[in-house]
Short mmCIF file of C-alpha atoms in Angstrom, two decimals:
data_model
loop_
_atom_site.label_atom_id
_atom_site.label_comp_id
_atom_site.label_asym_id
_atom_site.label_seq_id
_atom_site.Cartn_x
_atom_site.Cartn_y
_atom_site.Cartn_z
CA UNK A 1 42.22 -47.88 -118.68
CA UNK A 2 41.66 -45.56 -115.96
CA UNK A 3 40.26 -42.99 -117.94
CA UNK A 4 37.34 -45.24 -118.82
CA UNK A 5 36.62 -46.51 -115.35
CA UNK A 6 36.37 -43.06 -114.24
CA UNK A 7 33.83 -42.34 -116.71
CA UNK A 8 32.24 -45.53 -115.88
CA UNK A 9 31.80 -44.34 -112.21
CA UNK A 10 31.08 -40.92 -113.39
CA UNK A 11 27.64 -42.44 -115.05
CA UNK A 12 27.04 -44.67 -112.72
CA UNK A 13 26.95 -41.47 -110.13
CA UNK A 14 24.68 -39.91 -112.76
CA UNK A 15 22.73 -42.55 -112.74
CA UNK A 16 22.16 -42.51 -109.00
CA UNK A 17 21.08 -39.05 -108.67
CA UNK A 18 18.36 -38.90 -111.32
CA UNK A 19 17.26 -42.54 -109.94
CA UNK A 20 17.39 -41.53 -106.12
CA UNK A 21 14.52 -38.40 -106.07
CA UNK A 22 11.61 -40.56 -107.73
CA UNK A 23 12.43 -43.59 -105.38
CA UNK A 24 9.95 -44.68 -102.58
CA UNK A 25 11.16 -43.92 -99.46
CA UNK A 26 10.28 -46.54 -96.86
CA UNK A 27 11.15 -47.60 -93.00
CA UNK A 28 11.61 -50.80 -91.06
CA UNK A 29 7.99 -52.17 -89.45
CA UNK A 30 9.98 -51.77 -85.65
CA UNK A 31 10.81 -47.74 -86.59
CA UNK A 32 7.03 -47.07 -87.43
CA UNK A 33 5.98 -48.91 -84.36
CA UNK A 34 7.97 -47.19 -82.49
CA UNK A 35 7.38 -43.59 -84.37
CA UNK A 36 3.32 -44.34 -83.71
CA UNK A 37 3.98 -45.03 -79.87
CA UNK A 38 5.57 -41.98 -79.91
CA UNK A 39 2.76 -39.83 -81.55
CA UNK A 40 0.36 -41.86 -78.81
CA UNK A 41 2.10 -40.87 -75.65
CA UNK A 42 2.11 -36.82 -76.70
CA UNK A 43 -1.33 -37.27 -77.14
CA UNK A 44 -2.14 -38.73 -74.38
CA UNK A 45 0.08 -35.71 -72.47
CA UNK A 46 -1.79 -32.80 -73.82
CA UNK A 47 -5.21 -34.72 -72.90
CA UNK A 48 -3.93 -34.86 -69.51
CA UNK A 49 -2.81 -31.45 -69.59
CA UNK A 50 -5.70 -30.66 -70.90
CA UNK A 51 -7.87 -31.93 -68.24
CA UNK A 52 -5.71 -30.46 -65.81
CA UNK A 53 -5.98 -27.22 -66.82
CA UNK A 54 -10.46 -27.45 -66.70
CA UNK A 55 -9.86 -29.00 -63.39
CA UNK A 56 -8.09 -25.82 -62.14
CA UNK A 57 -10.76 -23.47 -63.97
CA UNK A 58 -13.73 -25.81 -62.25
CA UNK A 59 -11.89 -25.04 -58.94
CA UNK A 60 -11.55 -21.28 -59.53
CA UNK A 61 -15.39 -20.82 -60.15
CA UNK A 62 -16.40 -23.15 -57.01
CA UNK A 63 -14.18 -21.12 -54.64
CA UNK A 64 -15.94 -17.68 -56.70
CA UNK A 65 -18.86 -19.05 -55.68
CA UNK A 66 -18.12 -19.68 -52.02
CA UNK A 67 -16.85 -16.34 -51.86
CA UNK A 68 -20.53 -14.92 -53.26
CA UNK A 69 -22.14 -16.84 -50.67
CA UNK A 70 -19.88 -14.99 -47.73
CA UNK A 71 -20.64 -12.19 -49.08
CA UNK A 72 -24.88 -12.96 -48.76
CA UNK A 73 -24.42 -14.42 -45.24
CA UNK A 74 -27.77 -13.75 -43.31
CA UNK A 75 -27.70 -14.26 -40.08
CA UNK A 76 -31.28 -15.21 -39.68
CA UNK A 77 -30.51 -17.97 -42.44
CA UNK A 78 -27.31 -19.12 -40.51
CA UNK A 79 -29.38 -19.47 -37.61
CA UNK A 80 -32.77 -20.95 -38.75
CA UNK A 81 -29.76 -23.63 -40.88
CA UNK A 82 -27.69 -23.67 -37.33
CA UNK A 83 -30.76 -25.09 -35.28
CA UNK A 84 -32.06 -27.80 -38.25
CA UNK A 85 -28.40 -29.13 -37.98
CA UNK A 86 -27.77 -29.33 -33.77
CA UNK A 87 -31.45 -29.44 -33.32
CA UNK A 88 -31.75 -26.63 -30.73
CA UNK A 89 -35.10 -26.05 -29.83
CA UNK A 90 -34.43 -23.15 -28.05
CA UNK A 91 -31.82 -21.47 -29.85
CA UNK A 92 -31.27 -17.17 -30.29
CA UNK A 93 -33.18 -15.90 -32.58
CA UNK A 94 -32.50 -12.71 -33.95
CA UNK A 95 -34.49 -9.85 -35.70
CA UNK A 96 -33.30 -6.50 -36.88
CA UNK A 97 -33.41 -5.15 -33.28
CA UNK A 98 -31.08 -7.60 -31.57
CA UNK A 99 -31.58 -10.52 -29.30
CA UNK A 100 -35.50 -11.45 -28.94
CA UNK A 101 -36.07 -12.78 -25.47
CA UNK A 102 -38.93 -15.01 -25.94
CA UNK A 103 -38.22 -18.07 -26.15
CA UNK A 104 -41.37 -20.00 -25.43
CA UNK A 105 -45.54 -19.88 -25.65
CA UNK A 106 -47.44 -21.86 -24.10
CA UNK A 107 -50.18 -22.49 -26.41
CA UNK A 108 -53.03 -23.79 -23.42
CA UNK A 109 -51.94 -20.42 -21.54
CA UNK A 110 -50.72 -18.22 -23.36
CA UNK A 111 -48.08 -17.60 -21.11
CA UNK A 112 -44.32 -16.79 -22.03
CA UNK A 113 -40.91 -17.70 -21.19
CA UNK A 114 -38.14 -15.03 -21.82
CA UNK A 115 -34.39 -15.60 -21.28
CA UNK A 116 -32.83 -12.40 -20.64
CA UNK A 117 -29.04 -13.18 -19.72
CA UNK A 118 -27.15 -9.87 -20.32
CA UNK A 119 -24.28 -10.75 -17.70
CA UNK A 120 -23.98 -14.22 -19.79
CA UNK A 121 -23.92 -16.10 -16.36
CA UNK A 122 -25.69 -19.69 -18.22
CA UNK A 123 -23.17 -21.97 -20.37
CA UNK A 124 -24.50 -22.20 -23.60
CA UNK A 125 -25.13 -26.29 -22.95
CA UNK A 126 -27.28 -25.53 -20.02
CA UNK A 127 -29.23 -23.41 -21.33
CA UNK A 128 -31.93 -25.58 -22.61
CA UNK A 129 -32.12 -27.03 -19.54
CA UNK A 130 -33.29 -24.15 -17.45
CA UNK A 131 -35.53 -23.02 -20.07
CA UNK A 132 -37.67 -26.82 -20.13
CA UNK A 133 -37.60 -25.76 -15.93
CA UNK A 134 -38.88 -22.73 -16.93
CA UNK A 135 -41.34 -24.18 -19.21
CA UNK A 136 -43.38 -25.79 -16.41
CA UNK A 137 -43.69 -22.59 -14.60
CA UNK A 138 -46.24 -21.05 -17.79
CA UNK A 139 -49.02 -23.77 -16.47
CA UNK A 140 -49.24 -20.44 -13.66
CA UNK A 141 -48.03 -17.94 -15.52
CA UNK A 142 -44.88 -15.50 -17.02
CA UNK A 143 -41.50 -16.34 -16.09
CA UNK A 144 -38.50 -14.61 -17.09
CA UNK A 145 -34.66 -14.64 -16.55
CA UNK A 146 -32.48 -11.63 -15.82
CA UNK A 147 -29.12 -11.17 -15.29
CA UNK A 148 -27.18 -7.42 -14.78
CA UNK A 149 -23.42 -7.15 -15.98
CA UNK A 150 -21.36 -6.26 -12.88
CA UNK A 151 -20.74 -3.05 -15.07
CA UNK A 152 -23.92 -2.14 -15.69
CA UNK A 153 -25.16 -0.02 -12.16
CA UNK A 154 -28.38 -0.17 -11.25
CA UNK A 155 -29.53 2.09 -7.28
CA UNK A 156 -32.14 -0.95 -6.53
CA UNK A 157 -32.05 -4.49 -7.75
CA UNK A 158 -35.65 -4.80 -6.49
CA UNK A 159 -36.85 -1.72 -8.54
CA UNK A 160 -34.84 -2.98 -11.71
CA UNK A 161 -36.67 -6.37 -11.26
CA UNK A 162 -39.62 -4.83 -11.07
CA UNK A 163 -39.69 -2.72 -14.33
CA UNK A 164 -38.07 -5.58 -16.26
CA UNK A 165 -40.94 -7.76 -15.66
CA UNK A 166 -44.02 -5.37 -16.26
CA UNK A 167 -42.08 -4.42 -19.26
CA UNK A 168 -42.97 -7.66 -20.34
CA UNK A 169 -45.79 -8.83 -18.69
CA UNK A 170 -48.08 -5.79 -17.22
CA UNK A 171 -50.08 -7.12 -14.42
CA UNK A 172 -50.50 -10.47 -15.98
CA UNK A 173 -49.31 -13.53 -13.51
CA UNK A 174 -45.44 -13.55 -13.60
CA UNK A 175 -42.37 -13.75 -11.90
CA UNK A 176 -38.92 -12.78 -12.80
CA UNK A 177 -35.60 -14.13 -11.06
CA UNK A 178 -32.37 -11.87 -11.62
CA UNK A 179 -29.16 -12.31 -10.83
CA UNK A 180 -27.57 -8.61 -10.03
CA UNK A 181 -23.63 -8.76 -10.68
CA UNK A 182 -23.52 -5.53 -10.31
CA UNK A 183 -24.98 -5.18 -6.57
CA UNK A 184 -23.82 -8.63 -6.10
CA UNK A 185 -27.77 -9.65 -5.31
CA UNK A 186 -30.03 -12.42 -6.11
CA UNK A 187 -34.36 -11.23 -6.21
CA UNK A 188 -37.50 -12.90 -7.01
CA UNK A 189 -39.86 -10.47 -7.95
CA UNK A 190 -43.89 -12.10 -8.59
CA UNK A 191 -46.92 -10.45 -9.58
CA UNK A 192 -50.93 -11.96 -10.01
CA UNK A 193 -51.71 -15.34 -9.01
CA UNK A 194 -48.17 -16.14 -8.46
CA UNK A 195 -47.54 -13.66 -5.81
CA UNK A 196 -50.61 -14.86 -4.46
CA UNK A 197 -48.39 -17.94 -3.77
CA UNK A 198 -45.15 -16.86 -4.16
CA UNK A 199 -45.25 -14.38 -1.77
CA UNK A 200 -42.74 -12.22 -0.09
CA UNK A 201 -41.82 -14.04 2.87
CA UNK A 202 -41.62 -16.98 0.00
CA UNK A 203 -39.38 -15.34 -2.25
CA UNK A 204 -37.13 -14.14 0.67
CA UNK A 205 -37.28 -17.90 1.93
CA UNK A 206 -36.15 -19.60 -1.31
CA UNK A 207 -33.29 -16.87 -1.81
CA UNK A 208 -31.79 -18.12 1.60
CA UNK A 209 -31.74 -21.29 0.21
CA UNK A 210 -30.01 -20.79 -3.16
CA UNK A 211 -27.88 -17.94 -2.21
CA UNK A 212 -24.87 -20.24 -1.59
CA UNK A 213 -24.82 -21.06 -5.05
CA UNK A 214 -24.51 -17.81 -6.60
CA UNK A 215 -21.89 -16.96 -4.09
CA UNK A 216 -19.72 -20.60 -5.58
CA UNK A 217 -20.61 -18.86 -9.22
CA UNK A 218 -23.15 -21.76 -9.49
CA UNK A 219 -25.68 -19.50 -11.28
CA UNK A 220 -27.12 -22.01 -13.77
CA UNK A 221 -27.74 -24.46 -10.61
CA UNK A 222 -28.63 -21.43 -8.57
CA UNK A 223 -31.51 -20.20 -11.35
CA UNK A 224 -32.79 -23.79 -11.92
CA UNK A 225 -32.97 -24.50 -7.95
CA UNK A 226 -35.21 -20.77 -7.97
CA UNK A 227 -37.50 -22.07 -10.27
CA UNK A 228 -37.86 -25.54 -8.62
CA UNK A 229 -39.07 -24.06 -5.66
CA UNK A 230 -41.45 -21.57 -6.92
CA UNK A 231 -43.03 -24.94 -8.88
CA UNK A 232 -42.80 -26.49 -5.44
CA UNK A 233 -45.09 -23.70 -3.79
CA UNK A 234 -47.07 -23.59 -6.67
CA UNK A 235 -48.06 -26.71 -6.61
CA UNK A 236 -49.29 -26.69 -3.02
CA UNK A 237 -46.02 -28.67 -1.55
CA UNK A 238 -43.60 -26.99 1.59
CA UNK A 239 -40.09 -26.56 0.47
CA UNK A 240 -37.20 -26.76 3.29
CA UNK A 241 -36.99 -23.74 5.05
CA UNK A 242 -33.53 -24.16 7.59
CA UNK A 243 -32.54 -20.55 8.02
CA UNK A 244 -35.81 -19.94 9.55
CA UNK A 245 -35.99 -22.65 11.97
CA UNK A 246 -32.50 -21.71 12.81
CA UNK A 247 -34.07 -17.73 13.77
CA UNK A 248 -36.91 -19.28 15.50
CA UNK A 249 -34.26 -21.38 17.73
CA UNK A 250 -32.13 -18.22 17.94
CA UNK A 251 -35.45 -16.35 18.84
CA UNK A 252 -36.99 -18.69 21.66
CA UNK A 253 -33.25 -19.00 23.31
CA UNK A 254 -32.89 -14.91 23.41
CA UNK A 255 -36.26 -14.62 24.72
CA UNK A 256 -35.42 -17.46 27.31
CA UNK A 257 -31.99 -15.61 28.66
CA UNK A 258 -34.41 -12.47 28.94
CA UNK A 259 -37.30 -14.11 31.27
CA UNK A 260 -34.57 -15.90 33.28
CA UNK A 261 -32.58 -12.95 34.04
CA UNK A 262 -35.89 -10.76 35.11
CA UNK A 263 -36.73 -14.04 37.42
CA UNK A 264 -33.42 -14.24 39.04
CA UNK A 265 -33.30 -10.55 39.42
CA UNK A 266 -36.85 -10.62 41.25
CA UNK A 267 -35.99 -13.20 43.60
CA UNK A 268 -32.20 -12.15 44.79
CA UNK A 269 -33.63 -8.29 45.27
CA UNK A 270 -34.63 -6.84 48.24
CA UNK A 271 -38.18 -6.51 49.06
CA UNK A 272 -39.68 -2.87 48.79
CA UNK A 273 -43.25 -1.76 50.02
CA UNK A 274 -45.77 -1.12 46.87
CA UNK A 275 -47.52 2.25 46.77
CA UNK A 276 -50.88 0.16 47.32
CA UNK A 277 -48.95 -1.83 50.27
CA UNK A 278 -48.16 1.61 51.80
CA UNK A 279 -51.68 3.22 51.34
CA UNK A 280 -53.41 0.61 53.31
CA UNK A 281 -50.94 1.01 56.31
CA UNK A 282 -51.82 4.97 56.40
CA UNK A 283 -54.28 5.47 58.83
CA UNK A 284 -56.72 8.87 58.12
CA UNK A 285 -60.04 10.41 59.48
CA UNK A 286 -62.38 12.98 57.79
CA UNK A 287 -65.40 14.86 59.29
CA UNK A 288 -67.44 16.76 57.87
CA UNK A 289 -69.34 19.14 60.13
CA UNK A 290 -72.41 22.03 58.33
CA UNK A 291 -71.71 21.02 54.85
CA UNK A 292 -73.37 22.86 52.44
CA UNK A 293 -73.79 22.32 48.81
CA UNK A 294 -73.66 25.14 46.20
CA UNK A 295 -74.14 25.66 42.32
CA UNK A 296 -71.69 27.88 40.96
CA UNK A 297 -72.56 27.24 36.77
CA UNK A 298 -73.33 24.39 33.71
CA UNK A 299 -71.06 23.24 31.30
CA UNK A 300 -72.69 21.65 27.84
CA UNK A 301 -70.65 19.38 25.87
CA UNK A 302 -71.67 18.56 22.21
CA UNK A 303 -70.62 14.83 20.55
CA UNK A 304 -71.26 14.97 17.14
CA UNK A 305 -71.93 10.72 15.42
CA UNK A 306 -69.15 9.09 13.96
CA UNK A 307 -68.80 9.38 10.62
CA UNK A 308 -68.96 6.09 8.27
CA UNK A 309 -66.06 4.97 6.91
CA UNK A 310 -66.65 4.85 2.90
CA UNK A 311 -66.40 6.68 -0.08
CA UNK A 312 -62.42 7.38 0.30
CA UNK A 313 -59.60 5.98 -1.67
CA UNK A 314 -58.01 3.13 -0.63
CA UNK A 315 -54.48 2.77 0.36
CA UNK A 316 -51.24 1.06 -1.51
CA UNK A 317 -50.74 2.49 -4.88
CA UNK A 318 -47.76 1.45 -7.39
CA UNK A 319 -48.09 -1.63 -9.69
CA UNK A 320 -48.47 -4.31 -7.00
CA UNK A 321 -46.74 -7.73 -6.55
CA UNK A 322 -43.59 -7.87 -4.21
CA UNK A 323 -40.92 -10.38 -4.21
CA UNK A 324 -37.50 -11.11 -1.67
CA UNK A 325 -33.74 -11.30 -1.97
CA UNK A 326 -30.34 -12.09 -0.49
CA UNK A 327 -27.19 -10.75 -0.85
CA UNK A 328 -24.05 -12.85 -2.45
#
């Protein structure tokens, strides 16, 4: 009995194994679900991955190309870009030899404005400022702004003044206001029909007035107040002139103190005889008794005409102009 079961299992085993390779092998609908969810999500990973990874390579080759741009910076470009974007009409501009002065034509006159501030004495936001004052003065002629770094010597602020401005104007109508750090002086120098306005005296005049500022380290307000008054004069008007009224007074009162004391001294003196007081109190008799008269020789005397005053040189020399300071 026993033996035959366990043959009976034996085929049954048999059975199984030659059955169980040629059988279709299938899964429950919630295992494939879940397999193809699966297979979906890994996907979707290496997409993101993938986009990941061109994002990175997209940001490499924009900051490449940043770094190529640096490298052609222009200077000219920056500023021409610079101005467009803070519209500053009168911003640097810069060529292959440095700074450029000019700043302004005018296209009636033909008459410049440079801005030469070497000691850097403006702030940068009034700058434009001075420059529209500066404008005005081009309906007359040149006008120019200097300033001299207090290391920078120079023996004579006048003379530096001087050369600065018929470097850049000649004889032409100009005028030039510096501020010397250096010598610690403030100058107007003016040539033309400027001069023939702003004259010494003038310039000498409005540097009393505006002195004060420079000395406060006010030289924006100092420069524009320069310029004001040279328009001022220009245009046929007076500008205030206190320091010298305040001479004049100081004049009139020394002069006063001087007559009084030569009064006072005449009238507390004592009295003393003139020479023509003691001639007509000397009494004196001549006679004359025979008198002869004899000719003993001739003198001649020659007097040649004057000679006319023409065909000489005349006087002065040097470029011409003239201008006034004050000390700070």
């Amino acid at each position: 009995m026993h033996k035959k079961l366990s043959v009976r299992v034996f085929l049954v085993i048999l059975v199984i194994e030659l059955i169980l390779p040629f059988a279709p092998i299938s899964f429950p609908n919630g295992l494939a679900a879940n397999a193809q969810a699966a297979n979906a999500q890994a996907a979707n990973a290496q997409a993101a991955n993938a986009q990941a990874a061109n994002a990175q390579v997209a940001n490499v080759q924009a900051a490449n190309a940043a770094d190529d741009e640096l490298e052609d910076f222009d200077d000219e470009n920056f500023d021409e870009s610079y101005d467009e974007a803070n519209d500053d009409t009168y911003g640097d501009d810069y060529s292959e030899s440095g700074l450029d002065t000019l700043r302004y034509t005018n296209e009636e006159t033909g008459y410049e404005v440079h801005f030469m501030d070497y000691a850097d004495l403006i702030p940068d936001d009034s700058e434009d400022a001075l420059i529209e004052k500066m404008i005005e003065v081009t309906e007359y002629g040149n006008v120019c702004f200097l300033s001299n770094p207090a290391d920078n010597y120079v023996s004579s602020t006048p003379s530096y003044t001087e050369d600065v401005n018929y470097s850049l104007f000649g004889q032409s109508s100009s005028t030039t206001f510096c501020i010397d750090m250096a010598n610690r002086k403030i100058y107007i120098f003016s040539n033309g029909e400027i001069f023939d306005n702003v004259t010494s005296a003038y310039a000498n005049i409005i540097t009393d007035n505006i002195y004060s500022y420079a000395t406060g380290e006010d030289y924006y307000t100092c420069a524009y107040k320069a310029y004001e008054q040279e328009l001022t004069i220009l245009a046929g008007e007076s500008i205030r002139q206190p320091m010298r009224y305040i001479t004049t007074i100081l004049l009139a009162l020394m002069f006063a103190l001087i007559i009084n004391y030569f009064l006072v001294k005449s009238v507390f003196r004592a009295h003393e005889p003139s020479n023509s007081e003691l001639v007509k109190n000397v009494f004196s008799e001549v006679k004359f008794e025979n008198s002869t008269i004899v000719k003993t020789h001739t003198t001649k005397k020659y007097d040649p005409p004057s000679k006319s005053s023409g065909g000489g040189h005349g006087g002065g020399g040097g470029h011409g102009g003239g201008g006034g300071g004050h000390s700070f």
